[in-house]
Coordinates of C-alpha atoms in Angstrom, one line a residue:
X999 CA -95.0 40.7 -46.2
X1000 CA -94.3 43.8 -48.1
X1001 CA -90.8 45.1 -48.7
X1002 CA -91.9 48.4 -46.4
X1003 CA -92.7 46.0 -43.3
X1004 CA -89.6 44.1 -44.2
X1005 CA -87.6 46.9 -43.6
X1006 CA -90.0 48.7 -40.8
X1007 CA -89.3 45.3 -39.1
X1008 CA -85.7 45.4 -39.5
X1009 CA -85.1 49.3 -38.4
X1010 CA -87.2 48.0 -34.9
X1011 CA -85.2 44.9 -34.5
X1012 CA -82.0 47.0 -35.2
X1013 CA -83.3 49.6 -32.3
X1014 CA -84.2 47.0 -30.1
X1015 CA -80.6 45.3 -30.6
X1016 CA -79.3 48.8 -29.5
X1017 CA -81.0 49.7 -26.3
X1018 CA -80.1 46.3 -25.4
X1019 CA -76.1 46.6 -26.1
X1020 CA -76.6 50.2 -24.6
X1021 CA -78.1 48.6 -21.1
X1022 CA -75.6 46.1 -20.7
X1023 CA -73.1 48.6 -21.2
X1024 CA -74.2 50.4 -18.3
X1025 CA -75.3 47.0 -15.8
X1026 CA -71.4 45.9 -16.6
X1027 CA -70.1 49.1 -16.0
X1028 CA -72.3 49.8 -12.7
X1029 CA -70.8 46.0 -11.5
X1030 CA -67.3 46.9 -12.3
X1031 CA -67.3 50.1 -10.4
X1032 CA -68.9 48.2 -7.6
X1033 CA -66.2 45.3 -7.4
X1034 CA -63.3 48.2 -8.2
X1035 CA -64.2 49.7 -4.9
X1036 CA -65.1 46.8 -2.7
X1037 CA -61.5 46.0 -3.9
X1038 CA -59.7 48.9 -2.7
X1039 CA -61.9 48.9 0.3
X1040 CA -60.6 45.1 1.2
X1041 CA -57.7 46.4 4.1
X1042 CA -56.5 42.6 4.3
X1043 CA -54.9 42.9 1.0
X1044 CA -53.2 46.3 1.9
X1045 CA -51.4 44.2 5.1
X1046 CA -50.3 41.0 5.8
X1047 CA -53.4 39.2 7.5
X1048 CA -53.4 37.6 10.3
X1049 CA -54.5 33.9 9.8
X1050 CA -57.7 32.8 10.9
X1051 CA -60.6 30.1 9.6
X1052 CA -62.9 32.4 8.0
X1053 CA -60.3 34.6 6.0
X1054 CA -57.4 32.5 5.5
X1055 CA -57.9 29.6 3.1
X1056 CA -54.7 27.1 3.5
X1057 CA -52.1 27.5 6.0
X1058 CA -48.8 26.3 5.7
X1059 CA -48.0 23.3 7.7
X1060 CA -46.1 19.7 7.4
X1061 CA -48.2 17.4 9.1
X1062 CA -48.7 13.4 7.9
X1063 CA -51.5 14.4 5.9
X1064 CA -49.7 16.1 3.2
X1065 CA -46.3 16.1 1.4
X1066 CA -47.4 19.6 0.2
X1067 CA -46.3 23.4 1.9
X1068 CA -49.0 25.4 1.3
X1069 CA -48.7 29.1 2.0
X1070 CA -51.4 31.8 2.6
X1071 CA -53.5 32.5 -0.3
X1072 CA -54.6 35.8 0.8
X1073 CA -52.2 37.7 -0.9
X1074 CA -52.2 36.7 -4.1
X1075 CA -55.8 36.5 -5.0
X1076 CA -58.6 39.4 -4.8
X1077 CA -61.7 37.5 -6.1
X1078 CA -63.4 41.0 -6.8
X1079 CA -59.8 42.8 -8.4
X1080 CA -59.9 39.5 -10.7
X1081 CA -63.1 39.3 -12.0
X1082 CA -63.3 43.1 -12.4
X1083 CA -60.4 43.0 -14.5
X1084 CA -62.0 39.9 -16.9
X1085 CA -65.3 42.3 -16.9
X1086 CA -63.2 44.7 -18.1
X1087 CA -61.6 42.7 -20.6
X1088 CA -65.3 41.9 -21.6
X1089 CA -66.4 45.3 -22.0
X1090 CA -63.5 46.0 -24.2
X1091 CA -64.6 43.1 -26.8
X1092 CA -67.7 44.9 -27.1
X1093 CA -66.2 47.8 -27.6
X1094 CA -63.9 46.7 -30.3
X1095 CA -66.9 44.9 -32.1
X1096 CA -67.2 46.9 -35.4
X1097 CA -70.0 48.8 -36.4
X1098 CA -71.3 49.5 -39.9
X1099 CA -69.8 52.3 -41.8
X1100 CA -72.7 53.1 -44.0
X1101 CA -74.3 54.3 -40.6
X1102 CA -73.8 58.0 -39.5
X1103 CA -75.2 56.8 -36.5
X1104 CA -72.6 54.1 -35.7
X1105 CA -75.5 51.6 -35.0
X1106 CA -74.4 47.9 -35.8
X1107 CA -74.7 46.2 -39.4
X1108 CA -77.9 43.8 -39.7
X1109 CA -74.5 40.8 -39.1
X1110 CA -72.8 42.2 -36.5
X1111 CA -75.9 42.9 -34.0
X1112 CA -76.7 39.2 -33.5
X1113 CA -73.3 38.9 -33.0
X1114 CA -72.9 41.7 -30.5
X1115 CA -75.8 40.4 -29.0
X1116 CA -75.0 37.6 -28.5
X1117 CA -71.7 38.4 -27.3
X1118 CA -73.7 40.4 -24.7
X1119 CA -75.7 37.7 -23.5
X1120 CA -72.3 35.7 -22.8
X1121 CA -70.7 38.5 -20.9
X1122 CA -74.1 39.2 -18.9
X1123 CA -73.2 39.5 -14.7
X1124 CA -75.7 39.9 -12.5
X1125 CA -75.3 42.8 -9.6
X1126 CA -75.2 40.3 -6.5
X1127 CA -77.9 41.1 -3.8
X1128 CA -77.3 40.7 -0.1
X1129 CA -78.1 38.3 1.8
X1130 CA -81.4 40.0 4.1
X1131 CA -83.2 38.7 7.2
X1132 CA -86.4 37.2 7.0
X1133 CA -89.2 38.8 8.8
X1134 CA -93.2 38.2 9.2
X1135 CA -94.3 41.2 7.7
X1136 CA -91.9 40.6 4.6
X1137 CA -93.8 37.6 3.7
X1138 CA -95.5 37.4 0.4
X1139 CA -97.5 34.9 -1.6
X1140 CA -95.0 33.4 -4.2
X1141 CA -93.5 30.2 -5.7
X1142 CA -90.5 29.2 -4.2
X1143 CA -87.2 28.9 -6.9
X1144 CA -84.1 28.3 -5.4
X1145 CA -82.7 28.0 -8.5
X1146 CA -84.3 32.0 -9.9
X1147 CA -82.0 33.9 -11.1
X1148 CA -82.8 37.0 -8.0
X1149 CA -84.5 35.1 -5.8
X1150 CA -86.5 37.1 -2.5
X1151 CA -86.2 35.0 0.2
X1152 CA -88.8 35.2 2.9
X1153 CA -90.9 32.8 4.7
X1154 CA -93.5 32.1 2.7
X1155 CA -92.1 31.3 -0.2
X1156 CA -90.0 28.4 0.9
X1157 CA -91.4 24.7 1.5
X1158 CA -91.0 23.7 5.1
X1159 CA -91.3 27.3 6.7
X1160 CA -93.4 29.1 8.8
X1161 CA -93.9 33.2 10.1
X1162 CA -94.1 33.5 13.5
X1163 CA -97.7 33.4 14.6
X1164 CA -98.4 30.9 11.3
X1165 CA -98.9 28.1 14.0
X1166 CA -101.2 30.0 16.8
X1167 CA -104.8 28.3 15.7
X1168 CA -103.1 25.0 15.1
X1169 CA -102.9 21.9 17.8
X1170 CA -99.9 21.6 19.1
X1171 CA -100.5 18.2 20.6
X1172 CA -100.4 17.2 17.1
X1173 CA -97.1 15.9 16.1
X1174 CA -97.7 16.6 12.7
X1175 CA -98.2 20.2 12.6
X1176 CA -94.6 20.4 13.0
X1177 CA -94.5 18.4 9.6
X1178 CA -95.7 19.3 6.1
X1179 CA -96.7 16.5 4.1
X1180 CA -93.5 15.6 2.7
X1181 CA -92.0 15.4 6.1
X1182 CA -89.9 19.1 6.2
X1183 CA -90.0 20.5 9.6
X1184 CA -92.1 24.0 9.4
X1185 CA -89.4 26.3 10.4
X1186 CA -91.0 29.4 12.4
X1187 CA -88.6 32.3 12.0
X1188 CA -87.9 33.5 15.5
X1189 CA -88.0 30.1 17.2
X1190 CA -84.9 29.1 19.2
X1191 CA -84.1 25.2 18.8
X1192 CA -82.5 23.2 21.3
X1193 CA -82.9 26.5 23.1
X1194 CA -79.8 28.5 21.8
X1195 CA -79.8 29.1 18.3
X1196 CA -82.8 31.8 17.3
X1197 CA -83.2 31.1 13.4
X1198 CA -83.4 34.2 11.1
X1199 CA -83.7 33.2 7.7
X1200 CA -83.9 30.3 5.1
X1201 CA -81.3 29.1 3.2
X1202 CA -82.4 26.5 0.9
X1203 CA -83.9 23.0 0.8
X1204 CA -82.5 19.2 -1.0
X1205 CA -83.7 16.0 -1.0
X1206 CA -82.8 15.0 2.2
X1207 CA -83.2 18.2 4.1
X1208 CA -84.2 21.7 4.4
X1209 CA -81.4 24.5 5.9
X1210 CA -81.7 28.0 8.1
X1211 CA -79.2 30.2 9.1
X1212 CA -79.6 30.9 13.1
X1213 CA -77.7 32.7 15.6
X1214 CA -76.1 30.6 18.6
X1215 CA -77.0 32.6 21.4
X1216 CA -74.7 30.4 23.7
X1217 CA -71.9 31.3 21.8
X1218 CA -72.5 35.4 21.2
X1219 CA -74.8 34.7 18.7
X1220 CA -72.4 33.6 16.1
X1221 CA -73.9 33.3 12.9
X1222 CA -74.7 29.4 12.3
X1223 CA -76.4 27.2 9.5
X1224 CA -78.5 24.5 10.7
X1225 CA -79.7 21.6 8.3
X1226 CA -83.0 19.7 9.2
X1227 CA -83.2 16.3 8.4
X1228 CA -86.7 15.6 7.0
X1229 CA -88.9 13.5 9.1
X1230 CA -88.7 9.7 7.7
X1231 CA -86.8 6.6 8.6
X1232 CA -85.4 6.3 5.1
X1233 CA -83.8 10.4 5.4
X1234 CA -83.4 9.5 9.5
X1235 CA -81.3 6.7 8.5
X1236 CA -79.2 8.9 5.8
X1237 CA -79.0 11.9 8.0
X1238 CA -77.4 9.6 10.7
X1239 CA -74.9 8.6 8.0
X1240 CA -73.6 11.7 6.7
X1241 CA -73.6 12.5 10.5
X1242 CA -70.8 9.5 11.2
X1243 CA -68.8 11.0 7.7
X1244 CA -69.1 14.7 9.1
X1245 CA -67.4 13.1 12.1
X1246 CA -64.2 11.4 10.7
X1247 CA -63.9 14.1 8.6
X1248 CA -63.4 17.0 11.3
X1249 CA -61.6 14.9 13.5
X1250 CA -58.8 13.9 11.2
X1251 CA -58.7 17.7 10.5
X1252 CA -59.1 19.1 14.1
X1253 CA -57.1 22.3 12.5
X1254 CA -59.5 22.7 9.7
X1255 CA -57.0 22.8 6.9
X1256 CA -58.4 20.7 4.7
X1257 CA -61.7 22.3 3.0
X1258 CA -64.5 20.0 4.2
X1259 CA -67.3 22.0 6.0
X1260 CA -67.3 21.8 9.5
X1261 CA -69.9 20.4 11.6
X1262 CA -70.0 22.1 15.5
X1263 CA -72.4 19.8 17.0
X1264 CA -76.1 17.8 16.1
X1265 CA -79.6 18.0 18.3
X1266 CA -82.8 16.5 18.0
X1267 CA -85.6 18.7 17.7
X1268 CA -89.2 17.2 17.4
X1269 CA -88.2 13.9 15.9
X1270 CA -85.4 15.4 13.3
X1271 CA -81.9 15.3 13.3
X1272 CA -80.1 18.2 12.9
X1273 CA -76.7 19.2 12.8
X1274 CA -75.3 22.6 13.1
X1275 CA -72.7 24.1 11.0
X1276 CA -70.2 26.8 10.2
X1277 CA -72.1 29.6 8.2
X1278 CA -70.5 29.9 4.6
X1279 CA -72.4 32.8 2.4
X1280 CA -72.5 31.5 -1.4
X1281 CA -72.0 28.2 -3.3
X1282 CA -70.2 28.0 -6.5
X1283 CA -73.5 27.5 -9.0
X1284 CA -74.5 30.6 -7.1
X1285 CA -70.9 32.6 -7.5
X1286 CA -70.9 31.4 -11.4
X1287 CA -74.8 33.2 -11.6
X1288 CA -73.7 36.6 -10.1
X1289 CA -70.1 36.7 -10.7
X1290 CA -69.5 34.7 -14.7
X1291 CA -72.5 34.1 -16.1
X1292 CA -71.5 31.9 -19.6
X1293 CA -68.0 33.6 -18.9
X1294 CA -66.6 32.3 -16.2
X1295 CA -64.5 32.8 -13.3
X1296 CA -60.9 34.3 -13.8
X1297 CA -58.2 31.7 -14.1
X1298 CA -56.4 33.3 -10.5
X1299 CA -59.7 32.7 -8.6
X1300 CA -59.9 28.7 -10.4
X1301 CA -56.5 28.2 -9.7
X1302 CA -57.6 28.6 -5.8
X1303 CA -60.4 26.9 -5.8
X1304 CA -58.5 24.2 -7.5
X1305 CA -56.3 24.0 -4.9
X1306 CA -58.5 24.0 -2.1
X1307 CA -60.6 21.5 -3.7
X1308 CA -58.0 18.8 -4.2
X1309 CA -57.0 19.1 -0.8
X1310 CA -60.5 18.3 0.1
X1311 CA -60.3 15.3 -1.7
X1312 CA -57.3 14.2 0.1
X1313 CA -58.5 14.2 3.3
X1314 CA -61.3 12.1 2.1
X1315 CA -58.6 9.9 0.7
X1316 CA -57.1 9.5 3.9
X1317 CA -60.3 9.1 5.9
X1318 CA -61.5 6.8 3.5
X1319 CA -64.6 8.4 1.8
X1320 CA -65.7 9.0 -1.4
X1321 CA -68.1 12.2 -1.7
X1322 CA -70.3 10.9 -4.8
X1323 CA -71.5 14.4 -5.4
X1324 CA -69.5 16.5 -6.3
X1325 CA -70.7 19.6 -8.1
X1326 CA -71.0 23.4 -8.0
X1327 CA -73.7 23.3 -5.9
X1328 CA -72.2 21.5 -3.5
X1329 CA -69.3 23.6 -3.1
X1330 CA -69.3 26.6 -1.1
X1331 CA -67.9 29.6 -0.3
X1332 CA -67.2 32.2 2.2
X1333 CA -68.2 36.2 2.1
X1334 CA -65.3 37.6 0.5
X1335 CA -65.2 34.0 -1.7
X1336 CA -61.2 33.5 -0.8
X1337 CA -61.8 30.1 1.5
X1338 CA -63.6 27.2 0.0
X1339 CA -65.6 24.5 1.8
X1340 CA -66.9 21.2 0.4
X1341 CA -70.3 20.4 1.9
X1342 CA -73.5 17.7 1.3
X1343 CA -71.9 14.6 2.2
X1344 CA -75.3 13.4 2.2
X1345 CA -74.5 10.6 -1.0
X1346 CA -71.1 10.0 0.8
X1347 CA -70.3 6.4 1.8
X1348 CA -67.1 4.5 2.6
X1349 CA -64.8 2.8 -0.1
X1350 CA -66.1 -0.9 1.3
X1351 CA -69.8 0.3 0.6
X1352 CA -69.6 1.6 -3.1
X1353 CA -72.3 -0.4 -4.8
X1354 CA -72.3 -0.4 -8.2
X1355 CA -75.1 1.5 -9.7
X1356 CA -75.1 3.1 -12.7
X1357 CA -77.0 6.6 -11.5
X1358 CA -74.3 7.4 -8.7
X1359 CA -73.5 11.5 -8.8
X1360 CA -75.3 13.9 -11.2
X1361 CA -75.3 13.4 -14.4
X1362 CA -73.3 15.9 -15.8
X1363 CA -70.7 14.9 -12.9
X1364 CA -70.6 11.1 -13.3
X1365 CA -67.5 9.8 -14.2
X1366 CA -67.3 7.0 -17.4
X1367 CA -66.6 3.8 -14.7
X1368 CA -70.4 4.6 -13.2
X1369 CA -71.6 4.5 -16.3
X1370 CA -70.2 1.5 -17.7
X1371 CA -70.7 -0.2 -14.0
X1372 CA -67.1 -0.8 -13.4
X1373 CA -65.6 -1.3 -9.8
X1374 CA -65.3 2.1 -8.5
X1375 CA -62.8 4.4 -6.0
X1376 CA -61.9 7.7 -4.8
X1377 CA -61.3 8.3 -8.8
X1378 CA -64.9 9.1 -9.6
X1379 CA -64.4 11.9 -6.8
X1380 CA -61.2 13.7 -9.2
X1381 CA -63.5 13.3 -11.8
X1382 CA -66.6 15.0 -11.3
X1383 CA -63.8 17.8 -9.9
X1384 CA -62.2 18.2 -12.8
X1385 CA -65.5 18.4 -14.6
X1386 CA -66.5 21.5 -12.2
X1387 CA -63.1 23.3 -12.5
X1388 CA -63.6 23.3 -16.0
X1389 CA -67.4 24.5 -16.2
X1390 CA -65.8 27.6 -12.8
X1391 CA -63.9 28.8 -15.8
X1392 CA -65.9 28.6 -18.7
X1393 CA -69.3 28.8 -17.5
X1394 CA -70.4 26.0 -19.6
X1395 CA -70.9 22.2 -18.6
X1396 CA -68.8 20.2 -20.0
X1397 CA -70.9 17.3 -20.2
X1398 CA -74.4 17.9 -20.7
X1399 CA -75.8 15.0 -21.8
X1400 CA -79.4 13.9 -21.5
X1401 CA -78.7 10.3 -20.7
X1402 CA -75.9 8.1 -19.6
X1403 CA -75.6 7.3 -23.6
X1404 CA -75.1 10.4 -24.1
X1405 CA -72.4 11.3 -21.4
X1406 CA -70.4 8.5 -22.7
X1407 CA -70.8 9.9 -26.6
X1408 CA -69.7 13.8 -24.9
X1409 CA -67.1 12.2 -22.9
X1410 CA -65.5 10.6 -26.1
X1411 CA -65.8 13.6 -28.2
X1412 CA -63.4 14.8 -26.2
X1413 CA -60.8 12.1 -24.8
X1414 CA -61.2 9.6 -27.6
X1415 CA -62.5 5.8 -27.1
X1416 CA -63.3 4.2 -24.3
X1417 CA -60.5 1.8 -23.7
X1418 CA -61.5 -2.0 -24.6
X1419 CA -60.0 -3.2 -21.1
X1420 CA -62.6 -0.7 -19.4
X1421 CA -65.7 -1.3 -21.3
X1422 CA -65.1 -5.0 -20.7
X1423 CA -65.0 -4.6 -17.2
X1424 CA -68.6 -3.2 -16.9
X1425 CA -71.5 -4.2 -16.0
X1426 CA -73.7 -2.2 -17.8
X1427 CA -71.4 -2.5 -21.0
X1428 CA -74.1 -4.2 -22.8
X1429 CA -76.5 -1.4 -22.6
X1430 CA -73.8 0.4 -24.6
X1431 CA -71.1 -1.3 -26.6
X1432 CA -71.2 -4.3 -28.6
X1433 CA -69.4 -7.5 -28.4
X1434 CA -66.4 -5.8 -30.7
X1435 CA -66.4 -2.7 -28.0
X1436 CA -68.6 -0.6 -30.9
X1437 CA -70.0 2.2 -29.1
X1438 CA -73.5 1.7 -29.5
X1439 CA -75.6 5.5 -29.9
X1440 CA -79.0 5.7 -28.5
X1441 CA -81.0 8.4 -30.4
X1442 CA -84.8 9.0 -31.1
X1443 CA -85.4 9.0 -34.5
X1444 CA -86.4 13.1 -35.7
X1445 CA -88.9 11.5 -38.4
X1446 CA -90.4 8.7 -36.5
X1447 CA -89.6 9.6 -32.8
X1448 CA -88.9 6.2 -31.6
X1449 CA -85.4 5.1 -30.3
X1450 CA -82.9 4.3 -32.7
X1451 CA -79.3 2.6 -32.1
X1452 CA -76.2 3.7 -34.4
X1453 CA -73.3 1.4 -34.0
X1454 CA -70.1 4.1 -33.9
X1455 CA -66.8 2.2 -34.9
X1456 CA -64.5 4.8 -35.3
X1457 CA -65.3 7.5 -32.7
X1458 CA -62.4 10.2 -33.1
X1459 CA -62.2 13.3 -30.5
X1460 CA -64.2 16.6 -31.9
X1461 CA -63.5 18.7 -29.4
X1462 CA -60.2 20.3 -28.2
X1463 CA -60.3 21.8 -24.4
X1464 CA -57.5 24.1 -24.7
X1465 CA -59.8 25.6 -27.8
X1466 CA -62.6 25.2 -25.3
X1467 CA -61.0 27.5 -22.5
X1468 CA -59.7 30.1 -24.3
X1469 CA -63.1 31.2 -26.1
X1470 CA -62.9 33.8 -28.1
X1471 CA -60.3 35.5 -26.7
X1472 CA -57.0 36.7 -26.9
X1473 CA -54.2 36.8 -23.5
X1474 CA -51.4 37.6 -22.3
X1475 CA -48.6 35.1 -21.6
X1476 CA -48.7 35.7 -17.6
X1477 CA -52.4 34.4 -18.2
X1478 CA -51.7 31.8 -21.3
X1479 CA -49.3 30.0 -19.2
X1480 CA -51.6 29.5 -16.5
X1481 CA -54.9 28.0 -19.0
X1482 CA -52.4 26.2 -20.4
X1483 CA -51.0 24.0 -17.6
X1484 CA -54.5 24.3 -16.4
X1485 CA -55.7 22.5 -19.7
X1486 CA -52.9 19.7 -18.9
X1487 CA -54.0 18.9 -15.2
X1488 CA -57.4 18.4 -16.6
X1489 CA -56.6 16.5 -19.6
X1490 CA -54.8 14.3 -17.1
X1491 CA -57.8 14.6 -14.4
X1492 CA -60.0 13.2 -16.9
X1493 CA -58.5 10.0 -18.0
X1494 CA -61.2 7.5 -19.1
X1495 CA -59.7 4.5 -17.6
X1496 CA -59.4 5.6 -13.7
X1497 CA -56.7 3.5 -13.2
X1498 CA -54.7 5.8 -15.5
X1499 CA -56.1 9.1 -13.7
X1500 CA -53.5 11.5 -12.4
X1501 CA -52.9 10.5 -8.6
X1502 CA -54.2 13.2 -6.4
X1503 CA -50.6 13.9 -4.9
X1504 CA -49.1 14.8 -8.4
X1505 CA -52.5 16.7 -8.7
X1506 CA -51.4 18.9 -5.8
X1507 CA -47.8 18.9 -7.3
X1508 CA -49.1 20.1 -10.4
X1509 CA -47.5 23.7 -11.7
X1510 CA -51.1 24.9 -12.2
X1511 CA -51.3 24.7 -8.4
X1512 CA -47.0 25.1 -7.4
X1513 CA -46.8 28.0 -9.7
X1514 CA -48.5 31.3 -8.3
X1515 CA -49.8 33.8 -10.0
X1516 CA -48.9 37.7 -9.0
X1517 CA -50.8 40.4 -8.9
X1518 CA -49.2 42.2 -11.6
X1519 CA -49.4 39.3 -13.9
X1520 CA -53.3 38.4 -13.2
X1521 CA -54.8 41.6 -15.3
X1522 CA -53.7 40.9 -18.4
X1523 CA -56.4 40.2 -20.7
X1524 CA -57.0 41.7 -24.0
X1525 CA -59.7 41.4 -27.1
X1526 CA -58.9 39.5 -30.0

């Protein structure tokens, strides 16, 4: 390449950089004029609100379930105030970036626009899009991604579901026209099942199921989501059991105080099971996509979440029941994202039934004692919470490995060395230490591609998670005070041996949780 087209190619790169930074400019400022005004528009933070289940997310009580008063979180925490106020702290790193002096045009050096740009892609929020019915004549031929970034819902493009009229030249003596293939009931948007709730829209589809939201015309058509087991004995026999969880759950919190989704009732509807619950509108991988993207979620709206998780976890304590998947995914929250609900108890099981398998929880979420296949408790549960709080305010995994091997290597980078009395406990120990507790790293070769194992004797930490929250930036004390006892909790959440973890009632006692945060003192963000 010739100098010119070296520089020709520069100069466009350069321009490109710069319509780019200019863009996002404008998309972040559009979204934090939009959650400025649905902020002042919120009248429940004007007033004291009156307490209900859908806006107020812990009441205060005393009952034998908790040592701990909680009082109403509604008016100290403004999810949309928050996080306009850390997108406003983002746009003013960009602002301060510094731009080349040479250039009467202000444009940014060939160093600093990577840099910028990069910067850009971290602060990058996505304009949430409303939730919208699905009718027939919005159908359209497309692949179905739950997981797409702006996803149009309708009923063709999800697995399992069906436009009204789809079904007229079919037999309907046939049992398994109700059925694809991989045994997910064809919903028909408009049906009524178990002739009161007149389903609307799609929501999503797992392993085990596929979910629409409906209305519950026996009960003035409040807004209801309904989960459809598939149509197998294997997911028959698991629907069943999350079923009997559901169960203990809601009765040993017949006030709904404890952040476990709650399940009204459960039909049968052409041989599936399935079992109708409250309506929540977002989960947490979904708030982190639209609200933090790589950023995060402001430190007053994790220090809720936090809250209302553990309690969660307490009344699966007390019940008895470890969750085994906990995640952001499986967390979810209501409209104005103030009250939190735990949901998919699908891999849940009682503390007598936890077998020991090494593949227990996602990945990224799978605390060290699955790994190593050491006798388990409601410990792995803190775990993988800890390991969500952290990725609500960063944006980041924590743990991304590719393999268990990995996950052990990440999890070491930052805690230090698995304790000796640990890895001798597992089952699995061999795949991964040595008779001397040597961790033992599973790599593929980069010259020869096959699997090579390096015997580590000296693993130190790397990484530092206070270092890790903070990022780049620069806060105020109000705000350092809170990261910083929140950097404690986890650091004491994520103990590697689990009988050393932080109990879950000094969890709840914790100053990250006992200490509030004001609404003066939750703004206060500033570049480096």
């Amino acid at each position: 390449i010739f100098p010119s087209e070296v520089i020709a190619t520069f100069d466009e790169t350069e321009q490109d950089e710069e319509l780019i930074i200019q863009q996002r400019r404008i998309e972040r400022k559009r979204l934090l004029e939009e959650l400025t005004q649905r902020s002042q528009s919120n009248t429940f933070r004007q007033e004291k609100p009156t307490p209900s289940p859908r806006t107020t997310p812990v009441i205060a009580h005393t009952d034998s379930l908790t040592d701990l008063a909680i009082t109403n979180e509604a008016e100290t925490f403004d999810f949309d105030r928050v996080m306009a106020d850390k997108l406003k702290f983002t746009n003013n790193m960009l602002d301060s970036v510094p731009t080349d002096d040479r250039s009467p045009t202000g444009r940014l050096s060939g160093v600093e626009a990577p840099a910028a740009r990069a910067l850009l892609n971290k602060s990058r929020v996505s304009n949430p899009a409303p939730v919208e019915e699905i009718t027939a004549d919005s159908c359209k031929a497309k692949t179905f991604d739950m997981f797409a970034d702006e996803v149009e819902v309708n009923a063709q493009n999800v697995p399992g579901t069906m436009a009204l009229g789809a079904m007229a030249c079919e037999n309907h003596s046939l049992v398994d026209n109700w059925d694809d293939a991989e045994g997910y009931y064809r919903v028909r948007i408009g049906e009524v099942l178990d002739k009161r709730y007149a389903v609307y829209g799609y929501t999503g589809h797992g392993v085990f199921s596929n979910v629409v939201r409906a209305r519950d015309v026996a009960r003035g058509n409040l807004e209801v989501a309904i989960k459809i087991i598939r149509n197998n004995e294997v997911m028959h026999k698991s629907g069943l059991k999350e079923l009997e969880v559901l169960k203990k759950l809601n009765d040993a919190d017949p006030n709904d105080r404890y952040h476990c989704l709650r399940l009204y009732r459960h039909f049968f509807h052409k041989n599936h099971l399935c079992m109708v619950f409250e309506l929540m509108s977002l989960n947490l991988r979904e708030v982190l996509k639209k609200y933090g993207r790589n950023i995060g979620l402001h430190i007053a709206a994790v220090r809720s979440y936090t809250q209302q998780i553990l309690l969660a976890l307490k009344l699966m304590r007390k019940c008895g029941i470890l969750h085994a998947d906990i995640k952001p995914d499986n967390i979810l929250v209501n409209e104005n994202k103030i009250l939190l609900k735990l949901s998919d108890f699908g891999s849940a099981s009682t503390i007598q039934d936890n077998e020991i398998t090494p593949y227990l929880v996602s990945r990224f979420y799978r605390a060290p004692e699955i790994i190593l296949g050491v006798p388990y408790d409601h410990n792995i549960d803190l775990w993988s919470a800890a390991v969500t709080l952290f990725e609500l305010h960063t944006g980041h995994i924590l743990f991304p490995g590719k393999t268990n091997n990995e996950m052990l290597r990440l999890m070491m980078e930052v805690k230090g060395r698995v304790p000796n009395r640990v890895v001798r406990r597992g089952t699995f120990r061999a795949q991964h230490f040595d008779e001397q507790c040597n961790f033992l790293y599973h790599e593929v070769d980069k010259v020869t591609q096959k699997e090579k194992v390096t015997v580590i004797r000296n693993l130190q930490p790397t990484r530092d998670l206070m270092t890790e929250l903070l990022g780049d930036t620069k806060l105020t004390d109000p705000i350092l005070r809170k990261v910083t006892q929140f950097r404690d909790l986890l650091e004491k959440m994520l103990v590697l041996d689990p009988a050393r973890r932080l109990p879950l009632s000094e969890a709840l006692q914790h100053p990250f949780i006992t200490e509030r945060m004001s609404a003066e003192n939750s703004v206060p963000v500033q570049p480096c």
